[in-house]
XYZ file of N, CA and C in Angstrom:
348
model
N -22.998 -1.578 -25.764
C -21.561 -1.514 -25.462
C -21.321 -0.690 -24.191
N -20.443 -1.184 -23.749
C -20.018 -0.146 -22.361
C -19.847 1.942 -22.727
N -20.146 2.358 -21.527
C -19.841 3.695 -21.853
C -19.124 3.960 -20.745
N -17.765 4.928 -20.808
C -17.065 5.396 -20.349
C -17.008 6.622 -19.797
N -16.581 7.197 -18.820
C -16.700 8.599 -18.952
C -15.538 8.852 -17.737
N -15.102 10.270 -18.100
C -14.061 10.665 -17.235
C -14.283 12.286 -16.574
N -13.505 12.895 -15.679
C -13.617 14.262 -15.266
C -12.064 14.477 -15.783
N -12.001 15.764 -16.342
C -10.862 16.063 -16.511
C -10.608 17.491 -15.755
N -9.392 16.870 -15.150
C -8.830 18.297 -14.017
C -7.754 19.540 -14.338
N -7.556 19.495 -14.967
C -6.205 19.988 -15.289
C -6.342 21.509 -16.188
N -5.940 22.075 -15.329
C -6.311 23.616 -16.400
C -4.986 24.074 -17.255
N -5.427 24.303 -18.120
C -4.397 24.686 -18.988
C -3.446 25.549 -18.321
N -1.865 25.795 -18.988
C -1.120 26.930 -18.086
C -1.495 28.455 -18.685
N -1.259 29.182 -17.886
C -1.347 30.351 -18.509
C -3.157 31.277 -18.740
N -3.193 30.210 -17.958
C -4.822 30.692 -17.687
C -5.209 32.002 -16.573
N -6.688 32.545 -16.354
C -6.861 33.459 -15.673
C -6.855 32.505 -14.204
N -6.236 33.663 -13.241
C -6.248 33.617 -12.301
C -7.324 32.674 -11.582
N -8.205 31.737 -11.294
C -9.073 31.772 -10.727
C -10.299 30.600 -11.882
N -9.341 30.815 -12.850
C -9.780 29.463 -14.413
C -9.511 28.527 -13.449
N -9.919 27.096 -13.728
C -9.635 25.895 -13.350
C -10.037 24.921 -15.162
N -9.983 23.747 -15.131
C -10.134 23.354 -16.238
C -11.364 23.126 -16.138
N -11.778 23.182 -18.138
C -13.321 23.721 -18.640
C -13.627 22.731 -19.592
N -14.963 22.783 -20.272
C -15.163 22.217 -21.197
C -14.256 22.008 -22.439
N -13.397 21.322 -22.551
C -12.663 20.899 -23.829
C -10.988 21.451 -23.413
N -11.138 21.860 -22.665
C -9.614 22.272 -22.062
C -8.642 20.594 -22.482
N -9.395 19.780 -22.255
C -8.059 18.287 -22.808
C -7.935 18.102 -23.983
N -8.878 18.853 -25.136
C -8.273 18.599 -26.177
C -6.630 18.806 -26.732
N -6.003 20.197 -26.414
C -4.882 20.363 -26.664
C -3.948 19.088 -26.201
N -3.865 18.479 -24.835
C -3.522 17.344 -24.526
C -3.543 15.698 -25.666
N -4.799 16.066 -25.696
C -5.622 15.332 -26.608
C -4.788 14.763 -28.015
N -4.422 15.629 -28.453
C -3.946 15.958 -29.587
C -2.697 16.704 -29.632
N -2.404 16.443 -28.566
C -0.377 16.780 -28.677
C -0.566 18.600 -29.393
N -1.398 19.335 -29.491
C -1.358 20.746 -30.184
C -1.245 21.959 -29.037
N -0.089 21.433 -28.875
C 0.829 22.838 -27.955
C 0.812 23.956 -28.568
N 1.277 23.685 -29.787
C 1.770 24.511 -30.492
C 1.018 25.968 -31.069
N -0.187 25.148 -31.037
C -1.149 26.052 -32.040
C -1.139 27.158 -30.905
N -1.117 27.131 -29.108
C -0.935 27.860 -28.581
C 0.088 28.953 -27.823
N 0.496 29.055 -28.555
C 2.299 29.350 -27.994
C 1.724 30.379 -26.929
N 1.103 31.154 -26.488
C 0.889 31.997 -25.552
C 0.617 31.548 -24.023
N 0.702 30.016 -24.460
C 0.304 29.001 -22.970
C 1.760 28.198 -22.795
N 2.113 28.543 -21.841
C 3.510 27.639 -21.222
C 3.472 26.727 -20.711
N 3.060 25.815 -21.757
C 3.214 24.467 -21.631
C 4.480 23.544 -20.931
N 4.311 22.807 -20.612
C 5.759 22.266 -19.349
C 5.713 21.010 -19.713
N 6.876 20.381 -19.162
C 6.780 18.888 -19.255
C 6.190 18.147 -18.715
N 5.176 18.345 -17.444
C 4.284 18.129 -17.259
C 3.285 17.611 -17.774
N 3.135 18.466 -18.969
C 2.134 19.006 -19.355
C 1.783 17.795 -20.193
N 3.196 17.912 -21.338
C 3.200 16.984 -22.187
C 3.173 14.959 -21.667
N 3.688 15.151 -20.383
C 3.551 13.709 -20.077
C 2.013 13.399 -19.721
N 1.602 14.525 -19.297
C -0.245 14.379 -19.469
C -0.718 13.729 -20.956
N -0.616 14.588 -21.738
C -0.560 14.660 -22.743
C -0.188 12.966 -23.359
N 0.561 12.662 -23.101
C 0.757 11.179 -23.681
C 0.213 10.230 -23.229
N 0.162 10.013 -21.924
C -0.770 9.519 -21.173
C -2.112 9.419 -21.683
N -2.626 10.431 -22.112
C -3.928 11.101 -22.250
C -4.170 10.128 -23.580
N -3.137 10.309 -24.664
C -3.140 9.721 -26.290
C -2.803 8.199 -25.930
N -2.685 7.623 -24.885
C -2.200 6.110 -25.013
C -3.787 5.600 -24.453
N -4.174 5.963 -23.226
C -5.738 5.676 -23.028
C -6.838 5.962 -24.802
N -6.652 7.022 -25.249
C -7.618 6.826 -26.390
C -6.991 5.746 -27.458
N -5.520 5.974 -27.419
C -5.213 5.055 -28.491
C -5.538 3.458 -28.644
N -5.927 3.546 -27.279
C -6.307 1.881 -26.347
C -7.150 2.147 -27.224
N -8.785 2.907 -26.407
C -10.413 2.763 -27.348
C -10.082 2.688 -28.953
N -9.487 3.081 -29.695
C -9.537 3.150 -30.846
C -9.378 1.814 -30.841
N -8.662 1.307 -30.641
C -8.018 -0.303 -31.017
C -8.865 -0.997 -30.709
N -9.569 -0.559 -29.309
C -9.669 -2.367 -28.605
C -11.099 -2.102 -28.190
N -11.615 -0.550 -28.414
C -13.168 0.073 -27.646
C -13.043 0.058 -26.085
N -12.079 -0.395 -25.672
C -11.733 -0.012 -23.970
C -10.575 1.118 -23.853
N -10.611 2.136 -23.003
C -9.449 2.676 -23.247
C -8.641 2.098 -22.282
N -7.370 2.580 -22.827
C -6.354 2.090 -21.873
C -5.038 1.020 -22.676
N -4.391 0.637 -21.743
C -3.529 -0.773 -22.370
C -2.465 -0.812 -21.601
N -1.744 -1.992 -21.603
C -0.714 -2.431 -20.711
C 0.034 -1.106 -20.068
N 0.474 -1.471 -18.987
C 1.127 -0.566 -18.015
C -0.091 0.699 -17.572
N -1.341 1.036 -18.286
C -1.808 2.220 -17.584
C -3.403 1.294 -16.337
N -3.534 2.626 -15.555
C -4.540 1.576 -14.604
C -5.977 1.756 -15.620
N -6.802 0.865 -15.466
C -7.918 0.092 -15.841
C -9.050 1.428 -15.917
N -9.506 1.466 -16.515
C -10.629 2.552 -16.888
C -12.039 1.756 -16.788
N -12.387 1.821 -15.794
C -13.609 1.556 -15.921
C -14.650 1.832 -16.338
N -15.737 0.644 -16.402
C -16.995 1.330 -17.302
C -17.806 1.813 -16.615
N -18.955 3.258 -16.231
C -19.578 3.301 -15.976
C -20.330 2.596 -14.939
N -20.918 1.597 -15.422
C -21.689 1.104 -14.869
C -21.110 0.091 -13.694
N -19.974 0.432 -13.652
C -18.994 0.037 -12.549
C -19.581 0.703 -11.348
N -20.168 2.252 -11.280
C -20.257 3.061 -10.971
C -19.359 4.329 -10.427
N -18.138 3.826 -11.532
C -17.114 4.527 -11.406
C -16.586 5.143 -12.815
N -15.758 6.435 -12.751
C -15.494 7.488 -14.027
C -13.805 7.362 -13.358
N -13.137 8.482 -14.914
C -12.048 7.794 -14.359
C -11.590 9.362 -14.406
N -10.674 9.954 -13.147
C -9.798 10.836 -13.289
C -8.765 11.281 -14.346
N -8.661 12.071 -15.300
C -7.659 12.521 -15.728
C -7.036 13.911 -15.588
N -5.842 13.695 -15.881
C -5.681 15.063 -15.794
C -4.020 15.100 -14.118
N -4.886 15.839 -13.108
C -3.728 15.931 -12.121
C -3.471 14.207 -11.840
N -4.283 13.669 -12.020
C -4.218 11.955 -11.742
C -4.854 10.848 -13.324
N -4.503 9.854 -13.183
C -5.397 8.812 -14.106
C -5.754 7.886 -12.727
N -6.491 7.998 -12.306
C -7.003 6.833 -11.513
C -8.932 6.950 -11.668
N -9.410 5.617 -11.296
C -10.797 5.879 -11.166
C -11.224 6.442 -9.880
N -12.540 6.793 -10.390
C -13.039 7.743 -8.907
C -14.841 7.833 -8.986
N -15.375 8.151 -7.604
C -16.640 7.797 -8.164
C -17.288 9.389 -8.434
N -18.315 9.660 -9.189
C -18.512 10.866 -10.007
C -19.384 11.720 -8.903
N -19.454 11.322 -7.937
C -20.074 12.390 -7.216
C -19.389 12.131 -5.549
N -18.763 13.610 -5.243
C -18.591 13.037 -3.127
C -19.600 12.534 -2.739
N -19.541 11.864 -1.894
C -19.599 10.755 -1.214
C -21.514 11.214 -0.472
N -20.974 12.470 -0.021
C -22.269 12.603 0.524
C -23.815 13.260 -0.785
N -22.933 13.765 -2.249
C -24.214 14.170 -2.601
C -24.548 12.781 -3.113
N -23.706 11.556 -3.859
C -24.172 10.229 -4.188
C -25.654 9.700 -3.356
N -25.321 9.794 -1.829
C -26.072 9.329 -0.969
C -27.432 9.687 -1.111
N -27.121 11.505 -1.788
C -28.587 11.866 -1.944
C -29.525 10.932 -3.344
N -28.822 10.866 -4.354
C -29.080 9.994 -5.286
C -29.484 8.846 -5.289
N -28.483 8.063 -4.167
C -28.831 6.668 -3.526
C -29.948 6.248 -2.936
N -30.774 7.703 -1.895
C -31.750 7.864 -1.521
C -32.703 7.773 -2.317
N -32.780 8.862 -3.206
C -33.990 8.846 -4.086
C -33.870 7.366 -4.758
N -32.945 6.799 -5.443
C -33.922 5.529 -6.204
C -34.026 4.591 -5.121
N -33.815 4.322 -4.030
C -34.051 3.442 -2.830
C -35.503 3.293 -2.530
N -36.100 4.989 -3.108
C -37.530 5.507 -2.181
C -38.382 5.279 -3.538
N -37.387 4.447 -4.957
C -38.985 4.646 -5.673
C -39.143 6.037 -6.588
N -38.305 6.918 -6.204
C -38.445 8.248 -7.041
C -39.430 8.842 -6.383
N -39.349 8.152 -4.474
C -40.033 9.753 -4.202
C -39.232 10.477 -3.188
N -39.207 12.036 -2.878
C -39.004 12.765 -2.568
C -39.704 13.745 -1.780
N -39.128 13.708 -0.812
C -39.825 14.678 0.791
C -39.118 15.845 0.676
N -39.531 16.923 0.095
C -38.307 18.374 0.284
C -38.467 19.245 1.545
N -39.701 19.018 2.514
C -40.126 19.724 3.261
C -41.049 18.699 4.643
């Protein structure tokens, strides 16, 4: 079956100075659970993330693709594309442009490698 995968950007509010978003930081999104954090000032923003966020999974649950009418297309992987969430939903490819190239290199060469 296809595999999916996304980067998620978006740091929670109310975070340290200098936080950016972390491992599991989209769950609260995820799961509409503002609440459980009241010490984070959540915005409307926040929450339209947030729905956004529950209509793409609510897609996979249904259909094993996420997504569904009106949101953009989530690609699979092997597209060689992941999909932004968070400050954006759009796809994007998982590495800039120039470290890909390094990647691109190595399986071009066979898996070999000149470091010196």
């Amino acid at each position: 079956p296809p595999v999916y995968g996304y980067l998620w950007d978006w740091p929670e509010p109310g975070s340290k100075p200098g936080y950016r978003a972390f491992h599991s930081s989209e769950l609260p999104y995820l799961f509409g659970s503002f609440s459980i954090t009241p010490m984070r000032p959540f915005e409307a923003r926040d929450r339209m993330i947030s729905i956004r966020l529950g209509d793409y999974w609510a897609g996979f649950v249904k259909t094993g693709v996420p997504g569904g009418e009106g949101l953009t297309a989530w690609p699979s992987m092997d597209s060689g594309r992941i999909m932004l969430l968070g400050s954006d939903f759009a796809p994007m490819l998982p590495l800039r442009p120039e470290a890909q190239a390094v990647f691109d290199a190595y399986a071009a060469s066979g898996g070999q490698v000149t470091l010196f």
